[in-house]
Amino acid sequence: MSEHASELSLLLVDEMYGDLTSSVFGTLLFYGRLTLESILQKSRLSPRQVKHSLTVLIQQHLALWYTPFDGSQTFYEADAANSYALIRSGKCIKFIKDRFGDLAGEVFSKILVLGHVRIGDLVQANFPINGSRRSSDEALLLRTDHPSHAEASNSVKHQPNLPALTINTLYAILGDLLTSNFLTLVHESHLRSKADNRIEAERLVPYDKKYKLKREAEAAWEQAINKKLDEWKNGTSEQRKAIYQIKLELKRPLEDPQDDRENKRLKSNQSLPSEVAIVATGLKRPFEGPYDDQKRKRLKSDQSLLSEAAKVATTQNHPPSSIFKYLGDDFVVRVNHEKFAVLMRNQHLFNLVEQSIGTTTAQVFAAILQKFEPSLLNCKGNGEIEDEQGDVRVETLPQVSTTELAHMVGDLPELANSIAHPSPDMDDTTKVDHHDRYQKNVKTKNDTNGASVKGGMSSDEEEASNRSSEFIEEQSSHESRSGENGSKYHSKRRLERIPNTIPESTPRPKTKARTYALRQHLLLLAEHPHHFVHHVPQTDKAPEKWAVSFRLLSKELLQKSLFQVITSRFGPRAGRLTRILYAKDNKKFDEKELVLLSLTPQKTTRKILQIMHRAGYLELQEVPKDGQRKPSTTMFLWYFDPERCRRRVTEEIYQAMARCLKRTAVEKEGFKSTIQKASRTDVVGKEDELLGEGEREALRQWREKEDRIWGQVSRMDELVAALRDFV
């Protein structure tokens, strides 16, 4: 791990958990894998202090441990990747509040503070039964209706206007977070390193000797090991089945026979695909707002299979939810930070489409990302396969049909008005080689006075805009069919023009107009140089579909971020030189070629190249013409290494973030007494009553400075995500 990344991780742990825990974490970070005796020797702390710190670090998934099979010693090591995730705690809570409501955000923040928690402990702390209660400190930390110590230290105001938390609501929140992969089940392997998990899997999986060939036996053994590792990471088949049943229960319609409108909506959408019907009928819980305790259909199961939470629901005069059966008390959950990286990437892609094309097209692209989001557990390893030429095979990409997107987008007002109607000459885009080579004739319609009117549609334009019913009918008829499409799209080649012609038919109905307008936005996304979507043509077995290559789009985000950093630091001419070197696929140029290509004076080009080379952004290769290696007989070739530049920029961002955290500690010393007084549990929420005017002003100044510093850190974290997490 690099020096600046280690320093940043240590500062984050010190900010969140104090000096004692950060001291042990720093020892593990500096010396690496250690036993308990080695930690005591190198940290010079008492055994009680070291064991307490290790307990906190393991609880927060900041330290990994492993005991070999012989049980001789236990080894500990720091987990720097999870320590950096502390900087995104506020973003994670905001994502949850925006999607599931403030009450879900409160529950999620408590799980985030605890590191990992047993569901039974969380329920018992909020709803004690049979007279059993926990200690006051533990109950205060686990309960969701009290501010935690971390919130008090950071001067976070508690929201007293939240609705009351019931047992059904708590289980519905946990079910939503688990099925959406924002929470994950904890396994012992999550507290071990990848190398230790591999050793343990090789020990547990037997080597099958029934195969005659050694190669076949090793392949089968390797497949069994990978299956075991996947079970440890993503849960066993029983656990996945339980989470799937929870998802079905959350989608189950409400039990309200008096609501005739709901029954009509259900009957009218029975012919739609399952995912489309859920969105169209609104059976899913609302996107925003608190949870409602409404009756849901119960499974016909034995009451003895339900957990203790059913007894709590009975005492609250609520029918016990069927989620209790599948979400057991022994489930241990923690926050899945990899899933939030997927949300951050979606936000970056949405902003890129909005800047490149427009807001309405970006909203269409957001619907595509929302469709693919449940199937993406992380930003890496999404099953995309490239052929021998390095081109993406479109059959390995996630796909969505046009009709399904039309139901997801709905009646977007700007969908049809944001794109101009095409002229008859532009209906067949296969006739156009390039936009620059094609110049269409602008036809105008003369009014009765002979004036030229550029607005309005001619009869030919009206006829062209009405030729879509046959296309829509074919899409609807193929939606229920299934089949494989063997077409392949080569991403590195120029995108072939997608035919925009629609066979002659009767004028399209007004209800189908949005699908025609939606397809125009999808064509814009497909024809863009960034290739936001890939077009999969319609076949006899499958309707027209659209695929997204997240690997290629992540590379576009990486390239965009690098060019932004270089341009902001060295100027627009440096950005132009970098783009020239990057576009030539790491080809090496001498100074004269760069002067001709960039149209920049030689003195200016030489100065920029030398500055960027000293900063580590450009590389230089010397090629001597003879054995004397004189400068006059040596060729100097310049080239750009994206991977090395990415690592360089990331390290500089780590250094800047560490300096911001140090500055926060320095500024905090000036308001130390006021912050300590405002952090007391009897003062939190009553600052206006218990603090003086000068103390309130000092507290306001400190919060303003803290918001500025952490706002800058958050902006730098967006760059780190694009440079490190998306690719």
XYZ file of C-alpha atoms in Angstrom:
727
model
C 0.000 0.000 0.000
C 1.304 3.460 -0.844
C 2.443 6.007 1.714
C -0.337 8.554 1.148
C -3.071 5.901 1.087
C -1.820 4.505 4.409
C -1.708 7.974 5.917
C -5.267 8.703 4.778
C -6.578 5.395 6.171
C -4.919 6.055 9.517
C -6.386 9.552 9.738
C -9.882 8.250 8.957
C -9.681 5.580 11.678
C -8.354 8.143 14.149
C -11.195 10.537 13.288
C -13.882 7.889 13.783
C -12.591 5.633 16.592
C -9.962 7.552 18.539
C -6.244 7.427 19.254
C -6.079 3.994 20.873
C -7.748 2.150 18.006
C -5.793 4.099 15.400
C -2.528 3.240 17.178
C -3.142 -0.512 16.822
C -4.434 -0.025 13.276
C -1.296 1.944 12.387
C 0.895 -0.837 13.776
C -0.838 -3.401 11.573
C -0.705 -1.053 8.613
C 3.014 -0.380 8.994
C 4.307 -3.844 9.918
C 1.768 -5.992 8.074
C 0.655 -9.426 9.285
C 1.322 -9.834 13.023
C 0.413 -12.076 15.930
C -0.936 -10.764 19.212
C 2.479 -11.000 20.884
C 4.085 -9.025 18.037
C 1.415 -6.322 18.272
C 2.048 -5.980 22.013
C 5.761 -5.691 21.422
C 5.637 -3.146 18.603
C 2.764 -0.969 19.850
C 3.964 -0.913 23.495
C 0.394 -1.078 24.771
C -1.115 -3.260 27.463
C -2.825 -6.528 26.505
C -6.185 -5.132 27.584
C -5.827 -2.077 25.343
C -4.695 -4.135 22.341
C -7.513 -6.668 22.709
C -10.076 -3.891 23.041
C -8.743 -2.155 19.919
C -8.684 -5.407 17.938
C -12.295 -6.045 18.933
C -13.327 -2.641 17.572
C -11.331 -3.113 14.362
C -12.752 -6.589 13.705
C -16.293 -5.409 14.491
C -15.902 -2.607 11.948
C -14.204 -4.898 9.367
C -11.024 -2.834 9.541
C -8.825 -5.772 10.594
C -8.616 -9.304 9.207
C -7.691 -12.364 11.221
C -6.918 -15.993 10.485
C -6.132 -19.012 12.648
C -4.476 -21.904 10.807
C -5.852 -25.413 11.020
C -3.357 -26.446 13.684
C -4.600 -23.575 15.907
C -1.137 -22.556 17.006
C -1.406 -18.784 16.518
C -3.838 -16.173 15.217
C -2.597 -13.610 12.719
C -4.018 -10.111 12.280
C -3.661 -7.617 9.431
C -5.202 -4.263 8.510
C -7.879 -3.951 5.818
C -7.096 -0.646 4.128
C -9.864 -0.993 1.511
C -12.629 -0.936 4.126
C -10.934 1.892 5.998
C -11.235 4.136 2.949
C -14.963 3.327 2.803
C -15.378 5.382 6.010
C -15.108 8.508 3.909
C -18.301 7.576 2.018
C -20.527 7.014 5.045
C -22.486 10.215 4.463
C -23.047 9.407 0.782
C -24.296 5.922 1.617
C -26.823 7.254 4.125
C -28.012 9.877 1.639
C -28.524 7.217 -1.047
C -30.670 5.166 1.325
C -32.734 8.153 2.481
C -33.410 9.260 -1.091
C -34.536 5.797 -2.114
C -36.288 4.326 0.932
C -37.049 7.311 3.162
C -35.660 8.905 6.311
C -36.677 6.063 8.601
C -34.733 3.553 6.512
C -31.790 5.956 6.583
C -31.863 5.944 10.387
C -31.841 2.136 10.519
C -29.074 1.964 7.934
C -26.923 4.520 9.793
C -27.068 2.404 12.967
C -25.927 -0.691 11.075
C -23.164 1.393 9.516
C -21.990 2.560 12.941
C -22.077 -0.976 14.371
C -20.083 -2.525 11.520
C -22.126 -5.724 11.566
C -25.091 -6.671 13.728
C -27.271 -9.695 14.388
C -30.881 -9.061 13.382
C -32.176 -10.599 16.583
C -30.050 -8.187 18.640
C -31.315 -5.216 16.633
C -34.937 -6.270 17.137
C -34.521 -7.005 20.836
C -32.847 -3.643 21.472
C -35.770 -1.781 19.912
C -38.553 -4.107 21.082
C -37.531 -6.012 24.255
C -39.705 -9.042 25.007
C -40.087 -11.351 28.013
C -38.567 -8.675 30.222
C -35.091 -9.160 28.741
C -33.157 -5.944 28.258
C -29.661 -5.088 27.263
C -27.333 -2.699 28.971
C -28.161 0.978 28.638
C -25.154 1.825 26.454
C -25.676 -1.122 24.090
C -29.406 -0.496 23.797
C -28.810 3.181 23.075
C -26.402 2.277 20.281
C -28.692 -0.345 18.756
C -31.935 1.587 18.979
C -32.984 3.672 16.012
C -34.912 6.350 17.906
C -31.899 7.783 19.748
C -28.875 9.632 18.341
C -25.673 7.649 18.466
C -22.413 8.832 19.964
C -20.904 9.176 16.495
C -23.720 11.483 15.434
C -23.322 13.530 18.598
C -19.592 13.952 18.069
C -20.163 15.107 14.520
C -22.941 17.503 15.582
C -25.574 15.737 13.496
C -29.071 16.856 14.421
C -31.551 14.109 15.177
C -34.876 14.180 13.384
C -37.650 13.885 15.986
C -40.496 14.054 13.435
C -39.902 10.573 12.026
C -42.831 8.129 12.194
C -42.862 5.529 14.949
C -40.846 2.425 14.212
C -42.830 -0.818 14.403
C -41.607 -4.380 14.124
C -43.193 -4.852 10.694
C -41.630 -1.632 9.480
C -38.192 -2.632 10.753
C -38.366 -6.011 9.036
C -39.652 -4.424 5.823
C -36.706 -2.008 5.859
C -34.210 -4.808 6.469
C -35.852 -6.882 3.743
C -35.627 -4.037 1.249
C -31.977 -3.363 2.072
C -31.072 -7.053 1.806
C -32.911 -7.706 -1.460
C -31.422 -4.528 -2.972
C -27.913 -5.735 -1.958
C -27.225 -2.651 0.151
C -26.810 -5.058 3.062
C -25.062 -8.399 2.822
C -24.932 -11.429 5.073
C -21.721 -11.755 7.080
C -19.634 -14.904 6.861
C -16.415 -15.799 8.625
C -14.598 -15.571 5.297
C -15.347 -11.829 5.156
C -12.897 -11.404 8.048
C -10.103 -13.234 6.236
C -7.898 -12.154 3.370
C -8.272 -13.642 -0.105
C -5.127 -15.744 0.303
C -6.363 -17.185 3.611
C -9.765 -17.963 2.108
C -8.046 -19.809 -0.698
C -6.025 -21.868 1.777
C -9.118 -22.689 3.813
C -11.129 -23.634 0.711
C -8.360 -25.946 -0.523
C -8.354 -27.630 2.887
C -12.129 -28.162 2.971
C -12.692 -29.226 -0.648
C -11.539 -32.833 -1.217
C -9.430 -33.724 -4.215
C -11.408 -36.156 -6.347
C -9.217 -38.950 -7.738
C -11.882 -40.665 -9.811
C -10.714 -38.893 -12.970
C -8.192 -40.721 -15.098
C -6.440 -37.621 -16.354
C -4.711 -35.310 -13.917
C -5.804 -32.269 -15.924
C -9.491 -33.179 -15.530
C -9.105 -33.801 -11.811
C -7.428 -30.435 -11.268
C -10.102 -28.632 -13.307
C -12.891 -30.243 -11.266
C -11.094 -29.414 -8.012
C -10.619 -25.794 -9.103
C -14.304 -25.530 -9.998
C -15.302 -26.871 -6.577
C -12.986 -24.383 -4.844
C -14.461 -21.459 -6.783
C -17.955 -22.630 -5.870
C -17.010 -22.717 -2.196
C -15.509 -19.218 -2.368
C -18.651 -17.924 -4.087
C -20.826 -19.402 -1.350
C -18.724 -17.702 1.300
C -18.891 -14.357 -0.449
C -22.511 -14.233 -1.657
C -24.210 -16.707 0.673
C -25.278 -20.329 0.419
C -28.137 -21.540 -1.735
C -30.449 -21.647 1.318
C -29.618 -18.056 2.229
C -30.123 -16.882 -1.347
C -33.451 -18.689 -1.450
C -34.516 -16.968 1.766
C -33.593 -13.538 0.363
C -35.482 -14.356 -2.838
C -38.569 -15.262 -0.798
C -38.263 -11.947 1.057
C -38.189 -10.181 -2.300
C -41.373 -11.967 -3.338
C -43.071 -11.013 -0.082
C -42.160 -7.356 -0.566
C -43.650 -7.442 -4.077
C -46.804 -9.230 -2.945
C -49.958 -7.115 -3.477
C -51.661 -5.509 -0.512
C -54.582 -7.384 1.024
C -57.400 -4.883 0.554
C -60.453 -6.425 -1.202
C -62.386 -3.158 -0.998
C -60.010 -1.400 -3.356
C -61.601 -2.019 -6.748
C -59.174 0.214 -8.568
C -56.203 -1.853 -7.436
C -57.912 -5.062 -8.581
C -58.608 -3.573 -12.006
C -54.996 -2.497 -12.360
C -53.809 -5.973 -11.451
C -56.085 -7.618 -14.035
C -55.133 -5.174 -16.774
C -51.413 -5.835 -16.307
C -51.447 -9.620 -16.118
C -50.221 -9.885 -19.704
C -47.128 -7.769 -19.037
C -43.749 -9.230 -18.066
C -43.228 -9.603 -14.324
C -40.750 -6.722 -13.872
C -42.813 -4.394 -16.087
C -46.049 -5.237 -14.284
C -44.506 -4.366 -10.934
C -43.490 -0.919 -12.149
C -46.692 -0.295 -14.067
C -49.091 -1.281 -11.281
C -47.121 0.400 -8.524
C -47.015 -2.718 -6.367
C -43.532 -1.898 -5.218
C -43.043 0.377 -2.246
C -42.844 4.092 -3.176
C -39.479 5.492 -4.174
C -39.514 8.034 -1.367
C -41.294 8.477 1.923
C -41.689 6.446 5.117
C -42.895 2.894 5.283
C -46.580 2.208 5.844
C -47.697 -0.594 8.145
C -50.308 -2.162 5.912
C -51.596 -5.702 5.919
C -49.884 -8.064 3.523
C -50.851 -11.554 2.545
C -49.481 -14.090 4.967
C -47.945 -17.366 3.968
C -49.793 -20.523 5.024
C -47.093 -21.734 7.368
C -46.786 -23.066 10.875
C -46.631 -20.301 13.483
C -43.795 -22.125 15.210
C -41.542 -21.336 12.267
C -41.836 -17.614 12.912
C -39.196 -15.828 14.961
C -39.616 -14.004 18.224
C -40.422 -10.875 16.214
C -43.904 -12.276 15.532
C -44.655 -12.070 19.247
C -43.630 -8.409 19.246
C -45.893 -7.736 16.247
C -48.799 -9.346 18.119
C -48.262 -7.116 21.148
C -48.285 -4.083 18.843
C -51.668 -5.077 17.387
C -50.080 -5.724 13.980
C -50.433 -9.022 12.123
C -47.019 -10.739 12.009
C -45.451 -10.267 8.591
C -44.470 -13.337 6.586
C -41.001 -11.815 6.228
C -40.279 -13.042 9.766
C -40.170 -16.610 8.520
C -37.335 -15.969 6.068
C -35.389 -13.195 7.808
C -34.134 -15.144 10.809
C -32.843 -13.704 14.063
C -29.454 -15.373 13.540
C -28.770 -13.495 10.300
C -25.770 -11.177 10.698
C -25.714 -8.269 8.245
C -23.320 -5.510 7.308
C -23.131 -2.725 4.730
C -22.155 -3.716 1.188
C -19.930 -0.854 0.031
C -19.417 -2.369 -3.430
C -23.087 -1.825 -4.249
C -22.782 1.898 -3.514
C -19.907 2.093 -5.996
C -22.413 0.906 -8.634
C -24.752 3.768 -7.691
C -21.909 6.270 -7.916
C -21.002 4.976 -11.374
C -24.618 5.305 -12.504
C -24.635 8.910 -11.327
C -21.407 9.645 -13.218
C -22.814 8.067 -16.383
C -26.034 10.053 -16.048
C -24.047 13.293 -15.757
C -21.935 12.337 -18.781
C -25.008 11.708 -20.951
C -26.606 14.929 -19.722
C -23.519 16.934 -20.679
C -23.023 15.153 -24.004
C -26.604 14.910 -25.331
C -29.289 16.411 -23.096
C -31.429 16.057 -19.997
C -34.295 14.086 -21.547
C -31.990 11.539 -23.155
C -30.151 11.268 -19.836
C -33.454 10.382 -18.146
C -34.008 7.620 -20.704
C -30.506 6.332 -20.020
C -31.211 6.492 -16.268
C -34.160 4.131 -16.816
C -31.792 1.668 -18.508
C -29.354 1.898 -15.599
C -32.195 1.398 -13.129
C -33.224 -1.747 -14.981
C -29.721 -3.243 -14.787
C -28.932 -2.099 -11.240
C -30.382 -5.105 -9.304
C -28.195 -7.561 -11.224
C -24.950 -5.624 -10.658
C -23.342 -6.519 -7.334
C -20.137 -4.570 -7.997
C -18.411 -2.551 -10.692
C -16.055 -5.347 -11.729
C -16.562 -8.771 -13.188
C -20.005 -8.295 -14.747
C -19.547 -11.137 -17.232
C -18.519 -9.039 -20.249
C -16.419 -11.052 -22.700
C -14.188 -9.749 -25.476
C -13.203 -11.563 -28.620
C -9.704 -11.989 -30.029
C -9.713 -8.465 -31.500
C -10.622 -6.950 -28.133
C -14.196 -6.109 -29.162
C -17.108 -6.605 -26.807
C -19.461 -9.499 -27.546
C -22.939 -8.036 -27.272
C -24.566 -11.326 -26.242
C -22.636 -11.168 -22.949
C -23.978 -7.701 -22.076
C -27.145 -6.964 -20.065
C -30.016 -6.183 -22.441
C -33.451 -4.585 -22.267
C -36.161 -4.376 -24.908
C -37.752 -1.213 -26.283
C -41.245 -2.100 -25.074
C -40.055 -2.738 -21.527
C -38.237 0.595 -21.492
C -41.378 2.340 -22.702
C -43.277 1.037 -19.676
C -40.460 2.057 -17.328
C -40.109 5.591 -18.699
C -43.850 6.240 -18.684
C -45.429 9.460 -19.901
C -42.387 11.714 -19.852
C -43.599 15.126 -21.119
C -40.324 16.105 -22.799
C -39.866 12.737 -24.510
C -41.465 13.680 -27.848
C -40.766 17.426 -27.808
C -37.016 17.300 -27.196
C -36.156 15.878 -30.651
C -37.136 17.528 -33.926
C -39.216 15.539 -36.390
C -37.031 14.002 -39.122
C -37.520 15.022 -42.711
C -38.369 12.355 -45.338
C -34.791 12.465 -46.669
C -33.488 11.505 -43.221
C -35.818 8.550 -42.675
C -33.332 6.055 -44.066
C -30.115 6.819 -42.219
C -28.267 4.078 -44.080
C -27.890 6.523 -46.974
C -25.792 8.817 -44.809
C -22.075 8.095 -44.474
C -21.360 10.888 -42.010
C -23.156 13.931 -40.686
C -20.493 16.262 -42.067
C -20.846 14.823 -45.595
C -24.598 15.105 -45.650
C -26.442 18.385 -46.045
C -30.185 18.130 -46.064
C -32.377 20.571 -47.945
C -34.469 22.642 -45.597
C -37.994 22.635 -46.981
C -40.358 25.360 -46.031
C -44.087 25.613 -46.332
C -45.547 28.681 -47.981
C -48.627 30.193 -46.491
C -51.428 31.798 -48.453
C -49.570 35.150 -48.655
C -46.466 33.548 -50.115
C -44.435 33.973 -46.916
C -41.946 31.322 -45.986
C -42.893 29.501 -42.797
C -40.189 27.291 -41.292
C -42.421 25.915 -38.534
C -45.103 23.281 -38.917
C -45.015 19.943 -40.693
C -45.572 19.270 -44.342
C -47.683 16.409 -45.616
C -44.536 14.353 -46.273
C -43.296 14.987 -42.737
C -46.658 14.004 -41.267
C -46.597 10.823 -43.327
C -43.071 10.003 -42.117
C -43.962 10.623 -38.484
C -47.018 8.359 -38.683
C -45.214 5.268 -39.994
C -44.562 3.490 -36.719
C -47.566 1.305 -35.910
C -46.181 -1.795 -37.605
C -42.890 -1.414 -35.721
C -44.722 -1.037 -32.412
C -46.946 -4.059 -33.083
C -43.925 -6.217 -33.880
C -42.209 -5.103 -30.679
C -45.280 -5.936 -28.597
C -45.765 -9.327 -30.269
C -42.139 -10.331 -29.709
C -42.001 -9.153 -26.108
C -43.411 -12.394 -24.694
C -41.089 -14.575 -26.749
C -37.612 -15.629 -25.731
C -34.598 -16.503 -27.785
C -30.905 -16.020 -28.252
C -29.437 -13.396 -30.507
C -26.151 -14.288 -32.080
C -25.318 -10.862 -33.450
C -22.111 -9.226 -32.328
C -21.269 -5.559 -32.050
C -17.684 -4.414 -32.454
C -17.181 -1.455 -30.162
C -13.865 -0.290 -31.591
C -15.214 0.026 -35.094
C -17.345 2.889 -36.299
C -20.988 2.369 -35.363
C -23.020 1.320 -38.368
C -26.064 3.439 -39.009
C -29.188 1.899 -37.489
C -32.091 1.927 -39.929
C -34.755 4.353 -38.814
C -37.253 3.336 -41.465
C -40.595 1.943 -40.381
C -42.694 -0.016 -42.892
C -45.793 1.592 -44.345
C -48.872 1.084 -42.242
C -51.872 2.858 -40.856
C -51.251 6.020 -38.815
C -49.875 5.143 -35.407
C -52.148 5.503 -32.383
C -51.479 8.331 -30.010
C -50.922 5.857 -27.178
C -47.929 4.405 -29.042
C -46.285 7.727 -29.802
C -44.056 7.634 -26.734
C -42.428 4.374 -27.900
C -41.537 5.971 -31.214
C -40.084 9.016 -29.435
C -38.239 6.761 -26.991
C -36.555 4.939 -29.846
C -35.221 8.236 -31.206
C -33.482 8.905 -27.890
C -32.092 5.386 -27.875
C -30.698 5.960 -31.366
C -28.961 9.085 -30.091
C -27.358 7.052 -27.313
C -26.283 4.328 -29.742
C -24.836 6.699 -32.365
C -22.871 8.800 -29.892
C -19.052 8.370 -30.047
C -19.078 7.099 -26.459
C -21.495 4.273 -27.439
C -23.706 4.588 -24.380
C -25.910 1.730 -25.619
C -25.445 -1.010 -28.202
C -28.224 -1.818 -30.615
C -29.336 -5.451 -30.909
C -31.507 -5.776 -34.036
C -34.864 -7.486 -34.026
C -35.004 -11.131 -35.089
C -37.711 -13.730 -35.578
C -37.182 -15.056 -32.055
C -36.458 -11.890 -30.085
C -37.556 -8.257 -30.186
C -35.282 -5.274 -30.604
C -33.046 -4.801 -27.569
C -30.451 -2.389 -26.227
C -27.313 -3.399 -24.351
C -24.842 -1.473 -22.196
C -21.118 -2.187 -21.899
C -20.172 -0.897 -18.463
C -16.531 -1.763 -19.029
C -16.233 0.568 -22.021
C -18.187 3.330 -20.297
C -15.985 3.041 -17.207
C -12.949 3.552 -19.428
C -14.617 6.649 -20.868
C -15.152 8.000 -17.349
C -11.520 7.273 -16.505
C -10.293 9.045 -19.634
C -12.561 12.030 -18.989
C -11.362 12.347 -15.380
C -7.693 12.177 -16.362
C -8.095 14.845 -19.030
C -9.974 17.092 -16.616
C -7.180 16.860 -14.032
C -4.456 17.502 -16.620
C -6.325 20.429 -18.183
C -7.068 22.080 -14.839
C -3.454 21.733 -13.661
C -1.387 22.355 -16.795
C -3.791 24.246 -19.068
C -5.836 23.473 -22.199
C -2.771 23.053 -24.427
C -1.453 20.304 -22.158
C -4.835 18.628 -22.379
C -4.675 18.801 -26.177
C -1.226 17.196 -26.248
C -2.391 14.448 -23.907
C -5.417 13.702 -26.091
C -3.185 13.423 -29.156
C -0.879 10.965 -27.405
C -3.815 8.979 -26.007
C -5.663 8.785 -29.339
C -2.679 7.172 -31.049
C -2.784 4.048 -28.860
C 0.427 4.730 -26.939
C 2.357 5.579 -30.084
C 5.573 7.475 -29.418
C 6.180 10.869 -31.027
C 9.141 13.148 -31.248
C 8.812 16.850 -30.556
C 8.429 17.928 -34.192
C 5.489 15.596 -34.819
C 3.705 16.882 -31.719
C 4.206 20.480 -32.854
C 2.581 19.705 -36.212
C -0.305 17.748 -34.737
C -1.136 20.130 -31.897
C -0.640 23.352 -33.902
C 1.345 24.784 -30.999
C 4.640 26.728 -31.167
C 7.707 24.619 -30.579
C 8.863 26.565 -27.509
C 5.459 26.258 -25.881
C 5.245 22.547 -26.704
C 8.691 21.858 -25.305
C 7.922 23.729 -22.089
C 4.639 21.888 -21.533
C 6.221 18.500 -22.221
C 9.024 19.124 -19.746
C 6.639 20.293 -17.005
C 4.361 17.280 -17.428
C 7.357 14.930 -17.519
C 8.709 16.294 -14.234
C 5.244 15.877 -12.690
C 5.127 12.246 -13.806
C 2.240 12.543 -16.273
C 4.244 11.918 -19.487
C 7.010 9.440 -20.222
C 10.173 10.005 -22.266
C 12.271 7.431 -24.105
C 15.790 8.105 -25.368
C 16.868 6.364 -28.570
C 20.579 7.032 -29.356
C 21.705 6.856 -32.966
C 25.222 5.751 -32.031
C 27.104 4.359 -29.067
C 28.241 7.743 -27.740
C 24.728 8.740 -26.597
C 25.215 12.438 -27.232
C 22.105 14.664 -27.006
C 22.662 15.871 -30.561
C 22.538 12.299 -31.886
C 19.715 11.054 -29.673
C 16.022 10.891 -30.474
C 13.620 11.813 -27.663
C 10.249 10.107 -27.999
C 7.243 11.161 -25.901
C 4.360 8.882 -24.980
C 1.455 8.732 -22.533
C 0.877 5.751 -20.202
C -2.744 5.936 -18.924
C -2.274 3.338 -16.186
C 0.800 5.028 -14.731
C -0.847 8.436 -14.948
C -3.939 7.052 -13.205
C -1.865 5.770 -10.300
C -0.028 9.086 -10.093
C -3.218 11.152 -9.990
C -4.788 8.819 -7.424
C -1.797 9.166 -5.110
C -1.910 12.938 -5.375
C -5.611 12.902 -4.487
C -4.869 10.704 -1.455
C -2.262 13.210 -0.345
C -4.645 16.140 -0.759
C -7.396 14.354 1.180
C -4.974 13.565 4.017
C -3.988 17.232 4.199
C -7.644 18.221 4.397
C -8.178 15.887 7.346
C -5.100 17.296 9.070
C -6.429 20.787 8.508
C -9.710 19.742 10.097
C -7.859 18.645 13.243
C -5.987 21.957 13.382
C -9.157 24.026 12.985
C -10.935 21.890 15.578
C -8.440 22.841 18.287
C -9.630 26.449 18.172
C -13.205 25.407 19.047
C -12.376 22.440 21.294
C -14.230 23.573 24.429
C -17.373 24.560 22.512
C -17.442 21.295 20.557
C -17.048 19.223 23.722
C -19.913 21.055 25.385
C -22.159 20.754 22.303
C -21.383 17.014 22.067
C -22.803 16.233 25.491
C -25.925 14.069 25.364
C -27.914 16.540 27.469
C -27.043 19.413 25.092
C -27.601 17.706 21.731
C -30.793 19.135 20.220
C -30.990 21.939 22.813
C -28.120 24.148 21.673
C -30.278 27.277 21.537
C -31.315 26.863 25.176
C -28.111 25.658 26.851
C -25.413 27.459 24.857
C -24.585 31.124 25.076
C -24.615 33.510 22.161
C -20.833 33.405 21.764
C -20.784 29.623 21.954
C -23.518 29.321 19.342
C -21.600 31.644 17.018
C -18.372 29.669 17.549
C -20.248 26.416 16.908
C -21.728 27.865 13.706
C -18.284 28.926 12.471
C -16.834 25.498 13.194
C -19.646 23.706 11.379
C -19.234 25.982 8.388
C -15.499 25.279 8.201
C -16.063 21.564 8.662
C -18.670 21.508 5.893
C -16.291 23.267 3.507
C -13.427 20.878 4.186
C -15.532 17.727 3.980
C -17.252 19.062 0.879
C -13.856 19.309 -0.801
C -12.975 15.800 0.401
C -16.253 14.512 -1.059
C -15.485 16.067 -4.444
C -12.055 14.453 -4.460
C -13.669 11.139 -3.559
C -15.733 11.366 -6.750
C -12.461 11.484 -8.698
C -11.072 8.527 -6.765
C -14.180 6.527 -7.606
C -13.808 7.237 -11.328
C -10.066 6.492 -11.300
C -10.022 3.422 -9.051
C -13.403 1.818 -8.354
C -15.180 1.876 -11.723
C -12.463 0.264 -13.849
